DNA sequence: GCCGTTTTCGGCCCGACTGTTTTCAGTCG
């Protein structure tokens, strides 16, 4: 997608301008534009030229640069900038504690232009003597480079959240904290996380910090102050802990939850109203009178806004919606009534039907759909038509004995490379739900893959497309698809799209979900459970849905089974299945 | 470079910690 590429270019322009010592506000403008272009819920190519400047942070100049890029594949101003500084120099900025000012100094004074050179100079103590640099700084630079080499990438939400929870529990038990919460991008439930931000209140902040830096998990202490400390844990994640007074907790929580872009918008609003916001509260500018800050809601209330849920705080229109009283009532985990993508022992799952029913009931569900793989997917022990029908008979028998719970008859049928469906219609029509998905031929062209999906959605029996883009976070990119076309056909055919809640998929992702909703597409949130523990993934899926602004009414499996089946394709009148 | 219930010019978010400084710049979030 061009969005990501443009975003990268804008960020690189910002980096280059920063090292060159350009106007900081101009630099911020490029960074803001980068964020907004990347977070755009549709491809930048689909935005009409005249509407580009309606994107927040895009004015006349940047709209022109975007158009230039889309038309010619280049931005002349960017090409010129590239000749000013060597590309490798930019890598210096990724060293923690080394910023643009230092990079400029190193380049000007010592002609250092790459990480390797920097490492050599630092190791040979050739940096000392430069203005503001002595031994300690050299040491920090070497440490930073070592850390970079170990590779500190963003990690999946599903890996980081459990770690954060366990640190939180430990601090609750062993440190004198009154309140403690997760903040930062983790609280906003971004799909990948760079560091864990924690916020606490305490009468004895120094003691809290002592406990924190001595946690068993801690590999290295980066910063240790009375109200703020940062450490690296063995899982190669940075954890920041901030302690504030009880009276400031809400303001601090807002502040440390971010996003940065959201906070800047709030502060700009405050300034226009003669107010000031910091992590200690919201104040009247003229006499510094504190108007609130103990509760997070205080900040929004004083600004005249309703409370904005963390998942929306990305400066992607939530402030405008809040001003208009048009914030969505986001779907919650409690709204979920069932799971429509579940594998059993019959294919590549590990649980029996009975065990799945038991686990699903523990989640508070009233139904699940058994959706084992189809025959073409031999690696997953896909079912033949005969086995599929045998499975249905067995499920029917169990259903007869169940009270207040229902097993739906389904399949996760393979969409073959030629776009055909791996079961005949005669079999599909005997099921309650047909979940279709792609498992092979990922490398076909965008046109071919889109066509495959469209063909599948046009099949009258296919009710849901599972993990529509096929991406695996951190290991496999989404396959090439014309998502606008997918959403259009999904709407037209009444096919639902899945938000796959597995923390390594989260597919659709948040921006796709948001766009799908805008286009009127129905969605479901499913876990793709293979072992019963994985029903617990639902929370991740709901988080993604919330980040996509989805409400209960946008998600079909918030419905009880009878109503659900009426909404699921093929919308058979008086449709009945199990009893 | 963006943006407008003060403004099409002149503003642009705010504070903690570190390492280098004898009062502060740089970095980070």
Coordinates of C-alpha atoms (C1' of nucleotides) in Angstrom, one line a residue:
Chain A
X1 CA 0.0 0.0 0.0
X2 CA 1.2 3.5 -0.9
X3 CA 0.1 4.9 2.5
X4 CA 2.9 3.2 4.3
X5 CA 5.5 4.2 1.8
X6 CA 4.5 7.9 1.9
X7 CA 4.4 7.8 5.6
X8 CA 8.0 6.4 5.6
X9 CA 9.1 9.2 3.2
X10 CA 7.5 11.9 5.4
X11 CA 9.2 10.5 8.4
X12 CA 12.5 10.3 6.6
X13 CA 12.1 13.9 5.5
X14 CA 11.4 14.8 9.2
X15 CA 14.6 13.0 10.3
X16 CA 16.7 14.7 7.7
X17 CA 15.3 18.1 8.5
X18 CA 15.9 17.5 12.2
X19 CA 19.6 16.6 11.7
X20 CA 19.9 19.7 9.5
X21 CA 18.5 21.8 12.3
X22 CA 15.4 22.9 10.5
X23 CA 12.3 24.6 12.0
X24 CA 11.0 22.1 14.6
X25 CA 7.4 22.9 13.8
X26 CA 7.9 22.1 10.2
X27 CA 9.4 18.8 11.3
X28 CA 6.4 18.1 13.5
X29 CA 4.1 18.9 10.6
X30 CA 5.8 16.1 8.5
X31 CA 5.6 13.7 11.4
X32 CA 1.9 14.4 11.9
X33 CA 1.3 14.0 8.2
X34 CA 3.1 10.6 8.3
X35 CA 0.9 9.4 11.2
X36 CA -2.3 10.5 9.5
X37 CA -1.4 9.1 6.1
X38 CA -0.5 5.7 7.6
X39 CA -3.6 5.6 9.7
X40 CA -5.9 6.6 6.8
X41 CA -8.7 4.0 6.7
X42 CA -8.3 3.7 2.9
X43 CA -5.6 3.7 0.3
X44 CA -4.3 7.2 -0.4
X45 CA -4.7 6.4 -4.1
X46 CA -8.4 6.3 -3.7
X47 CA -8.6 9.8 -2.2
X48 CA -9.5 12.3 -4.9
X49 CA -6.8 15.0 -5.4
X50 CA -9.1 17.8 -4.2
X51 CA -9.9 16.0 -0.9
X52 CA -6.2 15.4 0.1
X53 CA -6.0 18.6 2.1
X54 CA -9.0 17.5 4.1
X55 CA -6.8 14.9 5.7
X56 CA -5.7 16.3 9.1
X57 CA -2.2 17.6 8.9
X58 CA -2.2 17.8 5.1
X59 CA -2.2 21.3 3.8
X60 CA -1.6 22.7 0.3
X61 CA 2.1 21.9 0.2
X62 CA 1.9 18.3 1.4
X63 CA -1.2 17.6 -0.8
X64 CA 0.9 18.7 -3.7
X65 CA 3.8 16.4 -2.6
X66 CA 1.4 13.5 -2.3
X67 CA 0.0 14.1 -5.8
X68 CA 3.4 14.4 -7.2
X69 CA 4.4 11.1 -5.6
X70 CA 1.3 9.3 -6.9
X71 CA 1.8 10.6 -10.4
X72 CA 5.5 10.4 -10.8
X73 CA 6.6 8.0 -8.1
X74 CA 9.0 10.7 -6.8
X75 CA 9.0 13.8 -4.7
X76 CA 11.5 16.3 -6.0
X77 CA 12.0 18.1 -2.7
X78 CA 12.7 14.7 -1.1
X79 CA 15.2 13.8 -3.8
X80 CA 17.0 17.0 -3.2
X81 CA 17.1 16.5 0.6
X82 CA 18.6 13.0 0.0
X83 CA 21.7 14.5 -1.5
X84 CA 22.3 16.7 1.6
X85 CA 23.1 13.9 4.0
X86 CA 24.2 10.3 3.6
X87 CA 21.4 7.8 4.2
X88 CA 23.4 5.7 6.7
X89 CA 23.6 8.8 8.9
X90 CA 19.9 8.5 9.7
X91 CA 20.5 5.2 11.4
X92 CA 22.2 7.1 14.2
X93 CA 18.8 8.4 15.3
X94 CA 17.7 4.9 16.2
X95 CA 20.3 4.7 18.9
X96 CA 18.6 5.3 22.2
X97 CA 19.7 8.6 23.9
X98 CA 21.2 9.8 20.6
X99 CA 19.1 12.5 18.9
X100 CA 19.3 14.8 16.0
X101 CA 21.5 17.4 17.7
X102 CA 24.2 14.8 18.5
X103 CA 23.9 13.2 15.1
X104 CA 24.6 16.6 13.5
X105 CA 27.5 17.2 15.8
X106 CA 29.1 13.8 15.1
X107 CA 28.7 14.3 11.4
X108 CA 30.0 17.8 11.3
X109 CA 33.0 17.4 13.7
X110 CA 34.1 13.8 13.1
X111 CA 32.4 13.1 9.7
X112 CA 30.8 10.0 11.2
X113 CA 28.1 8.8 8.8
X114 CA 27.2 5.3 9.9
X115 CA 26.5 3.1 12.9
X116 CA 29.6 1.1 12.3
X117 CA 31.8 4.2 12.3
X118 CA 30.0 5.6 15.4
X119 CA 30.6 2.3 17.2
X120 CA 34.3 2.4 16.4
X121 CA 34.8 6.0 17.4
X122 CA 33.0 5.4 20.7
X123 CA 34.9 2.3 21.5
X124 CA 38.2 4.1 20.9
X125 CA 37.0 7.1 23.1
X126 CA 37.3 9.5 20.2
X127 CA 34.0 11.1 20.9
X128 CA 35.1 12.6 24.3
X129 CA 36.0 16.2 24.0
X130 CA 33.2 17.1 21.7
X131 CA 30.9 19.7 23.2
X132 CA 28.7 17.9 25.8
X133 CA 30.2 14.5 25.4
X134 CA 32.4 12.6 27.9
X135 CA 32.9 9.0 28.9
X136 CA 29.4 8.4 30.2
X137 CA 27.9 9.5 26.9
X138 CA 30.2 7.2 25.0
X139 CA 29.2 4.4 27.2
X140 CA 25.5 5.0 26.6
X141 CA 26.0 5.1 22.9
X142 CA 27.8 1.8 22.9
X143 CA 25.1 0.3 25.1
X144 CA 22.5 1.7 22.7
X145 CA 24.2 0.2 19.7
X146 CA 24.4 -3.2 21.4
X147 CA 20.7 -3.0 22.1
X148 CA 19.9 -2.1 18.6
X149 CA 21.9 -5.1 17.3
X150 CA 19.9 -7.4 19.5
X151 CA 16.9 -6.2 17.6
X152 CA 14.2 -4.6 19.6
X153 CA 11.2 -4.7 17.4
X154 CA 7.6 -4.1 18.2
X155 CA 6.0 -7.2 19.7
X156 CA 2.5 -8.5 19.2
X157 CA -0.2 -7.3 21.7
X158 CA -0.9 -10.9 22.5
X159 CA 2.6 -11.5 23.7
X160 CA 3.1 -8.2 25.6
X161 CA -0.3 -7.9 27.5
X162 CA 0.2 -11.1 29.6
X163 CA 3.7 -9.9 30.5
X164 CA 2.4 -6.5 31.5
X165 CA -0.4 -8.0 33.6
X166 CA 2.1 -10.2 35.5
X167 CA 4.3 -7.2 36.3
X168 CA 1.2 -5.3 37.4
X169 CA 0.1 -8.1 39.7
X170 CA 3.6 -8.3 41.2
X171 CA 3.7 -4.6 41.9
X172 CA 0.3 -4.7 43.5
X173 CA 1.5 -7.4 45.8
X174 CA 5.0 -6.2 46.7
X175 CA 5.0 -2.4 46.4
X176 CA 3.1 0.2 48.4
X177 CA 0.9 1.3 45.5
X178 CA -2.6 2.4 45.9
X179 CA -3.7 2.3 42.3
X180 CA -1.8 1.0 39.3
X181 CA -2.8 0.7 35.7
X182 CA -1.5 0.0 32.3
X183 CA -1.2 3.1 30.1
X184 CA 0.4 3.8 26.8
X185 CA -0.3 2.0 23.5
X186 CA -1.0 -1.1 25.4
X187 CA -4.0 0.5 27.0
X188 CA -5.1 1.7 23.6
X189 CA -4.6 -2.0 22.5
X190 CA -2.5 -1.3 19.5
X191 CA -1.7 -4.5 17.6
X192 CA 2.0 -4.3 18.3
X193 CA 3.7 -2.8 21.3
X194 CA 7.1 -1.3 21.8
X195 CA 7.1 -0.7 25.5
X196 CA 5.0 -1.2 28.6
X197 CA 3.8 2.0 30.4
X198 CA 2.6 1.7 33.9
X199 CA 1.1 4.4 36.1
X200 CA 0.6 4.2 39.9
X201 CA -0.3 6.3 42.9
X202 CA 1.5 5.9 46.2
X203 CA 2.4 7.7 49.4
X204 CA 5.9 6.3 49.2
X205 CA 7.0 6.6 45.6
X206 CA 10.6 6.0 46.4
X207 CA 9.9 2.5 47.8
X208 CA 7.7 1.7 44.7
X209 CA 10.6 2.6 42.5
X210 CA 13.0 0.4 44.5
X211 CA 10.7 -2.6 44.2
X212 CA 10.2 -1.9 40.5
X213 CA 13.9 -1.7 39.5
X214 CA 14.6 -4.9 41.6
X215 CA 11.9 -7.0 39.9
X216 CA 13.2 -10.4 38.9
X217 CA 12.5 -9.7 35.2
X218 CA 14.7 -6.6 35.1
X219 CA 17.8 -6.9 33.0
X220 CA 18.9 -3.3 32.9
X221 CA 18.0 0.0 34.5
X222 CA 17.8 2.8 32.1
X223 CA 16.4 5.6 34.2
X224 CA 15.8 5.7 38.0
X225 CA 14.2 8.8 39.5
X226 CA 11.7 9.4 42.4
X227 CA 8.6 9.6 40.2
X228 CA 9.8 8.0 36.9
X229 CA 11.9 4.9 36.1
X230 CA 12.5 2.8 33.1
X231 CA 13.9 -0.7 32.8
X232 CA 14.6 -3.3 30.2
X233 CA 13.2 -6.8 31.1
X234 CA 14.5 -10.1 29.8
X235 CA 11.8 -10.3 27.2
X236 CA 13.6 -7.4 25.6
X237 CA 10.9 -4.9 26.3
X238 CA 11.2 -1.5 28.0
X239 CA 8.9 -0.9 30.9
X240 CA 8.3 2.6 32.2
X241 CA 6.7 3.3 35.6
X242 CA 5.5 6.6 36.6
X243 CA 4.2 7.5 40.1
X244 CA 2.0 10.5 40.7
X245 CA -0.2 11.9 43.5
X246 CA -3.8 10.6 43.8
X247 CA -5.1 14.0 42.9
X248 CA -3.3 13.8 39.5
X249 CA -4.0 10.2 38.6
X250 CA -6.6 10.9 36.0
X251 CA -4.6 13.6 34.3
X252 CA -1.5 11.4 34.3
X253 CA -3.5 8.4 33.0
X254 CA -4.8 10.5 30.0
X255 CA -1.3 11.9 29.5
X256 CA 0.5 8.5 29.5
X257 CA -2.2 6.7 27.6
X258 CA -1.7 9.0 24.6
X259 CA -1.6 8.8 21.8
X260 CA 0.8 11.7 21.5
X261 CA -1.3 13.1 18.6
X262 CA -4.5 12.9 20.7
X263 CA -2.9 14.6 23.6
X264 CA -1.6 17.4 21.5
X265 CA -5.1 18.0 20.2
X266 CA -6.4 18.1 23.7
X267 CA -3.8 20.6 24.8
X268 CA -4.4 22.8 21.8
X269 CA -8.1 22.9 22.7
X270 CA -7.2 23.8 26.2
X271 CA -5.0 26.7 25.1
X272 CA -7.8 28.1 23.0
X273 CA -10.1 27.9 26.0
X274 CA -7.5 29.7 28.3
X275 CA -6.6 26.4 30.0
X276 CA -3.5 24.3 30.4
X277 CA -3.2 20.6 30.6
X278 CA -0.2 18.7 32.0
X279 CA 0.1 15.3 33.7
X280 CA -0.9 16.8 37.0
X281 CA -4.3 18.2 35.9
X282 CA -6.2 20.7 33.9
X283 CA -5.6 24.3 35.0
X284 CA -6.9 27.8 34.3
X285 CA -4.1 29.7 32.7
X286 CA -4.6 33.1 34.3
X287 CA -4.5 32.1 38.0
X288 CA -3.3 28.5 37.7
X289 CA -6.5 27.2 39.5
X290 CA -6.8 23.5 39.2
X291 CA -10.1 22.5 37.6
X292 CA -9.7 18.7 37.7
X293 CA -7.3 15.8 37.3
X294 CA -8.1 13.1 39.8
X295 CA -10.3 11.3 37.3
X296 CA -9.6 10.9 33.7
X297 CA -13.1 12.1 32.9
X298 CA -12.2 15.5 34.5
X299 CA -10.0 16.4 31.6
X300 CA -12.6 15.7 29.0
X301 CA -15.4 17.2 31.0
X302 CA -13.6 20.5 31.5
X303 CA -12.9 20.6 27.8
X304 CA -16.6 20.1 27.1
X305 CA -16.1 16.6 25.7
X306 CA -17.6 13.3 26.6
X307 CA -15.2 10.6 27.9
X308 CA -13.2 9.1 24.9
X309 CA -12.4 5.4 25.2
X310 CA -8.6 4.7 25.0
X311 CA -8.9 2.6 21.9
X312 CA -10.1 5.7 20.0
X313 CA -7.4 8.1 21.1
X314 CA -5.4 8.2 17.8
X315 CA -6.5 11.6 16.5
X316 CA -8.4 9.8 13.8
X317 CA -11.5 11.9 14.1
X318 CA -12.5 11.0 17.6
X319 CA -12.2 14.5 18.9
X320 CA -14.4 15.9 16.1
X321 CA -16.9 13.1 16.8
X322 CA -16.8 13.8 20.5
X323 CA -17.5 17.5 19.8
X324 CA -20.5 16.6 17.7
X325 CA -21.8 14.1 20.3
X326 CA -21.3 11.4 17.7
X327 CA -18.8 9.0 19.4
X328 CA -19.7 5.4 18.8
X329 CA -20.9 3.2 21.6
X330 CA -18.2 0.6 21.2
X331 CA -18.8 -3.1 21.3
X332 CA -17.6 -4.8 24.5
X333 CA -16.5 -8.3 25.3
X334 CA -19.7 -8.8 27.3
X335 CA -21.7 -8.2 24.1
X336 CA -20.3 -11.3 22.5
X337 CA -22.8 -14.1 22.4
X338 CA -20.9 -16.8 20.5
X339 CA -17.9 -17.7 18.4
X340 CA -18.2 -18.5 14.7
X341 CA -14.8 -20.0 14.0
X342 CA -13.9 -23.0 16.0
X343 CA -11.8 -26.1 15.2
X344 CA -12.3 -29.5 16.8
X345 CA -10.4 -32.8 16.9
X346 CA -12.1 -33.7 13.6
X347 CA -9.6 -31.5 11.8
X348 CA -6.6 -29.7 13.2
X349 CA -8.1 -28.7 16.6
X350 CA -7.4 -30.6 19.7
X351 CA -10.7 -30.6 21.7
X352 CA -13.8 -32.7 21.6
X353 CA -17.2 -31.2 21.0
X354 CA -18.1 -31.7 24.7
X355 CA -15.0 -29.9 25.9
X356 CA -15.6 -27.1 23.5
X357 CA -19.1 -26.6 24.7
X358 CA -18.0 -26.6 28.3
X359 CA -15.3 -24.0 27.5
X360 CA -17.6 -21.8 25.5
X361 CA -20.2 -21.8 28.2
X362 CA -17.5 -20.6 30.6
X363 CA -17.1 -17.6 28.3
X364 CA -20.8 -16.9 28.8
X365 CA -21.7 -17.9 25.2
X366 CA -24.9 -19.4 24.0
X367 CA -23.5 -20.9 20.8
X368 CA -20.4 -21.7 18.8
X369 CA -20.1 -22.8 15.2
X370 CA -17.9 -25.8 14.6
X371 CA -15.9 -24.9 11.5
X372 CA -13.4 -27.6 10.7
X373 CA -11.2 -27.4 7.6
X374 CA -12.3 -28.8 4.2
X375 CA -10.9 -31.7 2.2
X376 CA -8.4 -29.6 0.2
X377 CA -6.5 -28.7 3.2
X378 CA -4.9 -32.0 3.8
X379 CA -2.2 -30.7 6.2
X380 CA -5.0 -29.7 8.6
X381 CA -6.8 -33.1 8.1
X382 CA -9.6 -31.4 6.2
X383 CA -13.0 -33.2 6.2
X384 CA -14.5 -34.9 3.1
X385 CA -18.1 -34.2 2.3
X386 CA -19.0 -37.6 3.9
X387 CA -17.1 -36.7 7.1
X388 CA -18.7 -33.3 7.1
X389 CA -22.2 -34.9 7.1
X390 CA -21.2 -37.4 9.7
X391 CA -20.0 -34.5 11.8
X392 CA -23.3 -32.8 11.4
X393 CA -25.2 -35.9 12.6
X394 CA -23.0 -36.1 15.7
X395 CA -23.5 -32.4 16.5
X396 CA -27.3 -32.8 16.0
X397 CA -27.2 -35.6 18.6
X398 CA -25.4 -33.4 21.1
X399 CA -27.7 -30.4 20.4
X400 CA -30.7 -32.5 21.4
X401 CA -29.2 -32.9 24.8
X402 CA -28.1 -29.3 25.3
X403 CA -30.1 -26.7 27.1
X404 CA -29.5 -23.0 26.5
X405 CA -26.6 -23.7 24.2
X406 CA -26.3 -24.6 20.6
X407 CA -23.7 -26.0 18.3
X408 CA -24.0 -24.5 14.8
X409 CA -23.0 -26.6 11.8
X410 CA -20.3 -25.0 9.9
X411 CA -17.1 -25.4 8.0
X412 CA -14.0 -23.3 7.2
X413 CA -14.0 -24.1 3.6
X414 CA -10.9 -23.5 1.4
X415 CA -11.1 -20.9 -1.4
X416 CA -9.0 -22.7 -4.0
X417 CA -6.4 -21.0 -6.2
X418 CA -8.8 -20.8 -9.1
X419 CA -11.5 -19.1 -6.9
X420 CA -13.7 -22.2 -6.6
X421 CA -15.0 -23.4 -3.2
X422 CA -13.7 -26.7 -1.8
X423 CA -17.1 -28.2 -1.1
X424 CA -20.1 -28.5 -3.5
X425 CA -23.1 -26.2 -3.0
X426 CA -25.1 -29.3 -2.2
X427 CA -23.1 -29.8 0.9
X428 CA -22.8 -26.1 1.8
X429 CA -26.5 -25.6 1.8
X430 CA -26.9 -28.1 4.6
X431 CA -24.9 -26.0 7.0
X432 CA -25.7 -23.0 9.3
X433 CA -22.7 -21.1 8.4
X434 CA -20.0 -21.3 5.8
X435 CA -16.7 -19.6 6.7
X436 CA -14.5 -19.4 3.6
X437 CA -10.8 -18.5 3.5
X438 CA -7.6 -18.6 1.5
X439 CA -4.8 -21.0 2.7
X440 CA -2.6 -21.2 -0.4
X441 CA -1.5 -19.3 -3.5
X442 CA -0.7 -16.2 -1.5
X443 CA 1.7 -15.0 -4.1
X444 CA -0.9 -14.5 -6.9
X445 CA -1.3 -11.1 -8.3
X446 CA -3.5 -8.5 -6.6
X447 CA -6.0 -8.9 -9.4
X448 CA -6.1 -12.6 -9.1
X449 CA -6.4 -12.7 -5.3
X450 CA -9.1 -10.0 -5.3
X451 CA -11.0 -12.0 -8.0
X452 CA -10.7 -15.2 -5.8
X453 CA -12.2 -13.4 -2.9
X454 CA -14.9 -11.8 -4.9
X455 CA -15.9 -15.2 -6.5
X456 CA -16.1 -16.7 -3.0
X457 CA -18.3 -13.9 -1.7
X458 CA -20.6 -14.3 -4.7
X459 CA -21.3 -17.9 -3.8
X460 CA -24.7 -17.7 -2.2
X461 CA -23.8 -20.1 0.6
X462 CA -20.6 -18.4 1.8
X463 CA -21.6 -16.4 4.9
X464 CA -18.3 -15.2 6.3
X465 CA -14.8 -14.6 4.9
X466 CA -12.2 -15.6 7.6
X467 CA -8.9 -13.7 8.2
X468 CA -9.5 -11.8 4.9
X469 CA -5.9 -10.5 4.4
X470 CA -3.9 -13.5 5.6
X471 CA -1.3 -11.5 7.4
X472 CA 0.6 -12.9 10.4
X473 CA 1.9 -10.2 12.6
X474 CA 5.7 -10.0 12.4
X475 CA 6.0 -13.0 10.1
X476 CA 3.9 -12.7 7.0
X477 CA 2.5 -9.7 5.2
X478 CA -1.0 -9.4 4.0
X479 CA -1.5 -10.7 0.5
X480 CA -2.2 -8.2 -2.2
X481 CA -5.9 -7.3 -2.2
X482 CA -8.0 -4.4 -3.5
X483 CA -9.7 -3.9 -0.1
X484 CA -12.2 -1.3 -1.4
X485 CA -13.4 -3.8 -3.9
X486 CA -13.6 -6.5 -1.2
X487 CA -15.7 -4.3 1.0
X488 CA -17.9 -3.2 -1.8
X489 CA -18.7 -6.8 -2.8
X490 CA -19.1 -7.9 0.8
X491 CA -21.7 -5.2 1.3
X492 CA -23.4 -6.1 -2.0
X493 CA -23.6 -9.8 -1.4
X494 CA -24.3 -9.6 2.3
X495 CA -21.2 -11.5 3.1
X496 CA -19.7 -10.8 6.6
X497 CA -16.0 -10.3 7.1
X498 CA -14.2 -11.7 10.1
X499 CA -12.1 -10.0 12.6
X500 CA -9.9 -12.9 13.5
X501 CA -9.0 -12.5 17.2
X502 CA -5.9 -14.7 17.2
X503 CA -3.3 -12.2 18.5
X504 CA -0.9 -13.2 15.7
X505 CA -3.5 -12.5 13.1
X506 CA -5.9 -9.7 14.1
X507 CA -7.3 -9.7 10.6
X508 CA -9.1 -7.6 9.6
X509 CA -7.0 -5.0 11.4
X510 CA -8.3 -1.8 13.0
X511 CA -8.1 0.5 10.0
X512 CA -9.7 -2.1 7.7
X513 CA -12.5 -2.7 10.2
X514 CA -13.1 1.0 10.4
X515 CA -13.3 1.3 6.6
X516 CA -15.5 -1.8 6.3
X517 CA -17.9 -0.2 8.8
X518 CA -18.0 3.0 6.9
X519 CA -19.0 1.0 3.8
X520 CA -21.7 -0.8 5.6
X521 CA -20.1 -4.2 5.8
X522 CA -21.3 -6.7 8.5
X523 CA -18.6 -8.1 10.6
X524 CA -18.0 -11.0 13.1
X525 CA -15.3 -11.4 15.7
X526 CA -14.1 -15.0 16.0
X527 CA -11.1 -16.7 17.7
X528 CA -10.2 -19.4 15.2
X529 CA -9.9 -21.6 18.3
X530 CA -7.8 -24.7 18.0
X531 CA -7.4 -25.5 21.7
X532 CA -10.0 -24.5 24.3
X533 CA -7.8 -21.9 25.9
X534 CA -8.0 -19.9 22.8
X535 CA -11.5 -18.8 23.4
X536 CA -9.7 -16.2 25.5
X537 CA -8.5 -14.5 22.4
X538 CA -11.9 -12.9 22.0
X539 CA -10.7 -9.9 24.0
X540 CA -8.0 -9.1 21.5
X541 CA -10.6 -9.3 18.6
X542 CA -12.9 -7.0 20.5
X543 CA -10.1 -4.5 21.1
X544 CA -9.4 -4.4 17.4
X545 CA -13.1 -3.9 16.7
X546 CA -13.2 -1.0 19.2
X547 CA -10.1 0.5 17.6
X548 CA -12.1 0.3 14.3
X549 CA -15.0 2.2 15.9
X550 CA -17.3 -0.8 15.8
X551 CA -20.6 -0.9 17.8
X552 CA -22.5 -3.8 18.9
X553 CA -24.8 -3.6 15.9
X554 CA -21.9 -3.9 13.5
X555 CA -20.9 -7.3 14.9
X556 CA -23.2 -10.2 14.1
X557 CA -22.1 -12.6 16.8
X558 CA -23.4 -10.2 19.4
X559 CA -26.8 -11.6 18.4
X560 CA -28.5 -14.6 19.9
X561 CA -28.4 -17.6 17.5
X562 CA -31.9 -17.3 16.0
X563 CA -31.4 -13.6 15.1
X564 CA -27.8 -14.3 14.0
X565 CA -28.9 -17.0 11.5
X566 CA -31.5 -14.6 10.0
X567 CA -28.8 -12.0 9.4
X568 CA -26.2 -14.4 8.0
X569 CA -26.2 -15.1 4.3
X570 CA -28.0 -16.7 2.6
X571 CA -30.9 -15.2 4.5
X572 CA -33.2 -18.1 3.9
X573 CA -36.8 -17.2 5.0
X574 CA -37.9 -19.2 8.0
X575 CA -34.5 -20.7 8.1
X576 CA -34.0 -23.5 10.6
X577 CA -31.2 -25.7 11.4
X578 CA -30.6 -27.6 14.5
X579 CA -33.8 -28.8 16.0
Chain B
dG1 C1' 4.4 23.1 7.2
dC2 C1' -0.3 23.5 9.3
dC3 C1' -4.1 26.2 10.9
dG4 C1' -8.0 29.7 12.4
dT5 C1' -14.8 31.4 18.2
dT6 C1' -8.1 36.1 19.1
dT7 C1' -5.5 35.2 13.9
dT8 C1' -4.4 34.2 6.4
dC9 C1' 0.3 35.8 10.3
dG10 C1' 2.2 34.1 14.1
dG11 C1' 1.6 31.0 16.8
dC12 C1' 2.6 25.9 17.3
dC13 C1' 2.2 20.6 24.3
dC14 C1' 4.7 19.9 28.5
dG15 C1' 7.6 17.9 32.1
dA16 C1' 11.2 14.2 34.1
dC17 C1' 15.7 12.6 33.9
dT18 C1' 20.6 12.5 32.5
dG19 C1' 25.0 14.1 31.7
dT20 C1' 27.1 17.8 31.0
dT21 C1' 27.1 21.6 32.7
dT22 C1' 28.0 26.1 37.1
dT23 C1' 22.6 27.1 34.8
dC24 C1' 21.2 24.0 30.9
dA25 C1' 20.7 21.3 26.5
dG26 C1' 19.3 17.1 24.7
dT27 C1' 16.4 13.2 24.7
dC28 C1' 12.3 10.9 25.6
dG29 C1' 7.6 9.9 26.1

